[in-house]
Amino acid sequence: MGMSKQTNDIVDSFADKASSADEQKVLDDVSSKVQELHSSKSTAIKELLQHVKLAFYMLKDKNYNLSWKSKTLLIGALLYFLLPTDLTPDFLPIIGYIDDAAVISAVFKRLANEVKSYESYLNQ
């Protein structure tokens, strides 16, 4: 349970500090980081990018009603993804994104119903 508790603590600390300025930073910077990783052959990285893109679209979609708590969790996870020096630095090939994937995954587990709801909303 250690990593899971640690991951959830990281998620909470980033979410608790999330602001509208952070939201703007995420909206401004996530696309270029996704683009940098786009050519990766790693299945884990591709899966991470799918989650990152979905989180990004959920935040960006002005027609979808997202609670502030859900927003802060997504902002926090995406801010963590943007940090080049987090628990495992991103310059380490593939390994550098394991913690990013854990954080994003933890947020998606916590927002499982919200994510399902958004996916249904997109498929209308």
PDB file of C-alpha atoms in Angstrom:
ATOM      1  CA  MET A   1       0.000   0.000   0.000  1.00  0.00           C
ATOM      2  CA  GLY A   2       3.014   2.335   0.416  1.00  0.00           C
ATOM      3  CA  MET A   3       3.177   3.607  -3.166  1.00  0.00           C
ATOM      4  CA  SER A   4      -0.578   3.988  -3.368  1.00  0.00           C
ATOM      5  CA  LYS A   5      -0.729   6.069  -0.163  1.00  0.00           C
ATOM      6  CA  GLN A   6       2.279   8.086  -1.282  1.00  0.00           C
ATOM      7  CA  THR A   7       0.703   8.603  -4.703  1.00  0.00           C
ATOM      8  CA  ASN A   8      -2.580   9.718  -3.158  1.00  0.00           C
ATOM      9  CA  ASP A   9      -0.700  12.106  -0.849  1.00  0.00           C
ATOM     10  CA  ILE A  10       1.029  13.616  -3.905  1.00  0.00           C
ATOM     11  CA  VAL A  11      -2.310  13.935  -5.713  1.00  0.00           C
ATOM     12  CA  ASP A  12      -3.883  15.629  -2.691  1.00  0.00           C
ATOM     13  CA  SER A  13      -0.998  18.045  -2.181  1.00  0.00           C
ATOM     14  CA  PHE A  14      -1.104  19.152  -5.817  1.00  0.00           C
ATOM     15  CA  ALA A  15      -4.918  19.316  -5.906  1.00  0.00           C
ATOM     16  CA  ASP A  16      -5.123  21.309  -2.655  1.00  0.00           C
ATOM     17  CA  LYS A  17      -2.873  24.011  -4.128  1.00  0.00           C
ATOM     18  CA  ALA A  18      -4.460  24.078  -7.604  1.00  0.00           C
ATOM     19  CA  SER A  19      -5.594  27.510  -8.756  1.00  0.00           C
ATOM     20  CA  SER A  20      -7.098  28.999 -11.887  1.00  0.00           C
ATOM     21  CA  ALA A  21      -3.563  30.182 -12.812  1.00  0.00           C
ATOM     22  CA  ASP A  22      -2.437  26.540 -12.590  1.00  0.00           C
ATOM     23  CA  GLU A  23      -5.375  25.558 -14.777  1.00  0.00           C
ATOM     24  CA  GLN A  24      -4.216  28.062 -17.394  1.00  0.00           C
ATOM     25  CA  LYS A  25      -0.627  26.763 -17.173  1.00  0.00           C
ATOM     26  CA  VAL A  26      -1.865  23.215 -17.736  1.00  0.00           C
ATOM     27  CA  LEU A  27      -4.018  24.300 -20.681  1.00  0.00           C
ATOM     28  CA  ASP A  28      -1.037  26.182 -22.149  1.00  0.00           C
ATOM     29  CA  ASP A  29       1.694  23.580 -21.619  1.00  0.00           C
ATOM     30  CA  VAL A  30       0.254  20.057 -21.740  1.00  0.00           C
ATOM     31  CA  SER A  31      -0.053  19.881 -25.538  1.00  0.00           C
ATOM     32  CA  SER A  32       3.651  20.519 -26.142  1.00  0.00           C
ATOM     33  CA  LYS A  33       4.696  17.905 -23.559  1.00  0.00           C
ATOM     34  CA  VAL A  34       2.294  15.389 -25.132  1.00  0.00           C
ATOM     35  CA  GLN A  35       3.805  16.237 -28.519  1.00  0.00           C
ATOM     36  CA  GLU A  36       7.340  15.587 -27.184  1.00  0.00           C
ATOM     37  CA  LEU A  37       6.311  12.083 -26.107  1.00  0.00           C
ATOM     38  CA  HIS A  38       4.044  11.373 -29.061  1.00  0.00           C
ATOM     39  CA  SER A  39       6.619   9.318 -30.987  1.00  0.00           C
ATOM     40  CA  SER A  40       7.387   7.013 -28.046  1.00  0.00           C
ATOM     41  CA  LYS A  41       7.045   3.321 -28.869  1.00  0.00           C
ATOM     42  CA  SER A  42       6.364   2.443 -25.234  1.00  0.00           C
ATOM     43  CA  THR A  43       2.862   1.097 -24.574  1.00  0.00           C
ATOM     44  CA  ALA A  44       3.020   2.538 -21.044  1.00  0.00           C
ATOM     45  CA  ILE A  45       3.803   6.017 -22.392  1.00  0.00           C
ATOM     46  CA  LYS A  46       1.014   5.746 -24.995  1.00  0.00           C
ATOM     47  CA  GLU A  47      -1.449   4.772 -22.270  1.00  0.00           C
ATOM     48  CA  LEU A  48      -0.247   7.643 -20.078  1.00  0.00           C
ATOM     49  CA  LEU A  49      -0.736  10.068 -22.979  1.00  0.00           C
ATOM     50  CA  GLN A  50      -4.300   8.816 -23.559  1.00  0.00           C
ATOM     51  CA  HIS A  51      -5.125   9.577 -19.925  1.00  0.00           C
ATOM     52  CA  VAL A  52      -3.358  12.943 -20.074  1.00  0.00           C
ATOM     53  CA  LYS A  53      -5.289  13.916 -23.211  1.00  0.00           C
ATOM     54  CA  LEU A  54      -8.618  12.891 -21.691  1.00  0.00           C
ATOM     55  CA  ALA A  55      -7.870  14.847 -18.499  1.00  0.00           C
ATOM     56  CA  PHE A  56      -6.840  17.836 -20.635  1.00  0.00           C
ATOM     57  CA  TYR A  57     -10.059  17.680 -22.694  1.00  0.00           C
ATOM     58  CA  MET A  58     -12.192  17.355 -19.556  1.00  0.00           C
ATOM     59  CA  LEU A  59     -10.607  20.535 -18.192  1.00  0.00           C
ATOM     60  CA  LYS A  60     -10.741  22.418 -21.458  1.00  0.00           C
ATOM     61  CA  ASP A  61     -14.338  21.540 -22.383  1.00  0.00           C
ATOM     62  CA  LYS A  62     -16.398  24.582 -21.397  1.00  0.00           C
ATOM     63  CA  ASN A  63     -19.663  22.762 -22.218  1.00  0.00           C
ATOM     64  CA  TYR A  64     -19.009  19.997 -19.708  1.00  0.00           C
ATOM     65  CA  ASN A  65     -19.892  20.761 -16.093  1.00  0.00           C
ATOM     66  CA  LEU A  66     -16.983  19.663 -13.909  1.00  0.00           C
ATOM     67  CA  SER A  67     -16.977  20.246 -10.148  1.00  0.00           C
ATOM     68  CA  TRP A  68     -14.120  22.355  -8.728  1.00  0.00           C
ATOM     69  CA  LYS A  69     -12.921  19.334  -6.697  1.00  0.00           C
ATOM     70  CA  SER A  70     -12.700  17.207  -9.855  1.00  0.00           C
ATOM     71  CA  LYS A  71     -11.010  20.078 -11.663  1.00  0.00           C
ATOM     72  CA  THR A  72      -8.372  20.481  -8.942  1.00  0.00           C
ATOM     73  CA  LEU A  73      -7.580  16.756  -9.061  1.00  0.00           C
ATOM     74  CA  LEU A  74      -7.124  16.915 -12.840  1.00  0.00           C
ATOM     75  CA  ILE A  75      -5.091  20.140 -12.627  1.00  0.00           C
ATOM     76  CA  GLY A  76      -2.908  18.634  -9.900  1.00  0.00           C
ATOM     77  CA  ALA A  77      -2.267  15.453 -11.891  1.00  0.00           C
ATOM     78  CA  LEU A  78      -1.441  17.413 -15.053  1.00  0.00           C
ATOM     79  CA  LEU A  79       0.846  19.801 -13.155  1.00  0.00           C
ATOM     80  CA  TYR A  80       2.685  16.775 -11.816  1.00  0.00           C
ATOM     81  CA  PHE A  81       2.946  15.406 -15.372  1.00  0.00           C
ATOM     82  CA  LEU A  82       4.470  18.736 -16.492  1.00  0.00           C
ATOM     83  CA  LEU A  83       7.137  18.740 -13.750  1.00  0.00           C
ATOM     84  CA  PRO A  84      10.439  17.581 -15.249  1.00  0.00           C
ATOM     85  CA  THR A  85      11.856  16.772 -11.803  1.00  0.00           C
ATOM     86  CA  ASP A  86       9.308  14.814  -9.843  1.00  0.00           C
ATOM     87  CA  LEU A  87       9.911  11.538  -7.956  1.00  0.00           C
ATOM     88  CA  THR A  88      11.598   9.991 -10.992  1.00  0.00           C
ATOM     89  CA  PRO A  89      13.006  12.630 -13.357  1.00  0.00           C
ATOM     90  CA  ASP A  90      11.395  12.591 -16.802  1.00  0.00           C
ATOM     91  CA  PHE A  91      14.727  12.553 -18.640  1.00  0.00           C
ATOM     92  CA  LEU A  92      15.118   8.882 -17.627  1.00  0.00           C
ATOM     93  CA  PRO A  93      13.651   7.016 -20.616  1.00  0.00           C
ATOM     94  CA  ILE A  94      10.276   5.426 -19.798  1.00  0.00           C
ATOM     95  CA  ILE A  95      11.160   4.965 -16.094  1.00  0.00           C
ATOM     96  CA  GLY A  96      10.906   8.736 -15.664  1.00  0.00           C
ATOM     97  CA  TYR A  97       7.191   8.575 -16.376  1.00  0.00           C
ATOM     98  CA  ILE A  98       6.238   5.724 -14.024  1.00  0.00           C
ATOM     99  CA  ASP A  99       5.373   8.120 -11.194  1.00  0.00           C
ATOM    100  CA  ASP A 100       3.501  10.407 -13.614  1.00  0.00           C
ATOM    101  CA  ALA A 101       1.442   7.414 -14.752  1.00  0.00           C
ATOM    102  CA  ALA A 102       0.789   6.417 -11.112  1.00  0.00           C
ATOM    103  CA  VAL A 103      -0.437   9.923 -10.243  1.00  0.00           C
ATOM    104  CA  ILE A 104      -2.669  10.206 -13.319  1.00  0.00           C
ATOM    105  CA  SER A 105      -3.992   6.684 -12.724  1.00  0.00           C
ATOM    106  CA  ALA A 106      -4.780   7.482  -9.074  1.00  0.00           C
ATOM    107  CA  VAL A 107      -6.769  10.536 -10.168  1.00  0.00           C
ATOM    108  CA  PHE A 108      -8.646   8.518 -12.791  1.00  0.00           C
ATOM    109  CA  LYS A 109      -9.547   5.917 -10.143  1.00  0.00           C
ATOM    110  CA  ARG A 110     -10.856   8.634  -7.847  1.00  0.00           C
ATOM    111  CA  LEU A 111     -12.778  10.253 -10.682  1.00  0.00           C
ATOM    112  CA  ALA A 112     -13.942   6.984 -12.274  1.00  0.00           C
ATOM    113  CA  ASN A 113     -17.615   8.028 -12.383  1.00  0.00           C
ATOM    114  CA  GLU A 114     -16.743  11.493 -13.690  1.00  0.00           C
ATOM    115  CA  VAL A 115     -14.522   9.999 -16.405  1.00  0.00           C
ATOM    116  CA  LYS A 116     -17.276   7.545 -17.454  1.00  0.00           C
ATOM    117  CA  SER A 117     -19.767  10.389 -17.492  1.00  0.00           C
ATOM    118  CA  TYR A 118     -17.468  12.509 -19.670  1.00  0.00           C
ATOM    119  CA  GLU A 119     -16.825   9.633 -22.081  1.00  0.00           C
ATOM    120  CA  SER A 120     -20.627   9.121 -22.388  1.00  0.00           C
ATOM    121  CA  TYR A 121     -21.046  12.863 -22.921  1.00  0.00           C
ATOM    122  CA  LEU A 122     -18.477  12.726 -25.763  1.00  0.00           C
ATOM    123  CA  ASN A 123     -20.200   9.770 -27.403  1.00  0.00           C
ATOM    124  CA  GLN A 124     -23.656  11.407 -27.522  1.00  0.00           C
TER     125      GLN A 124
END
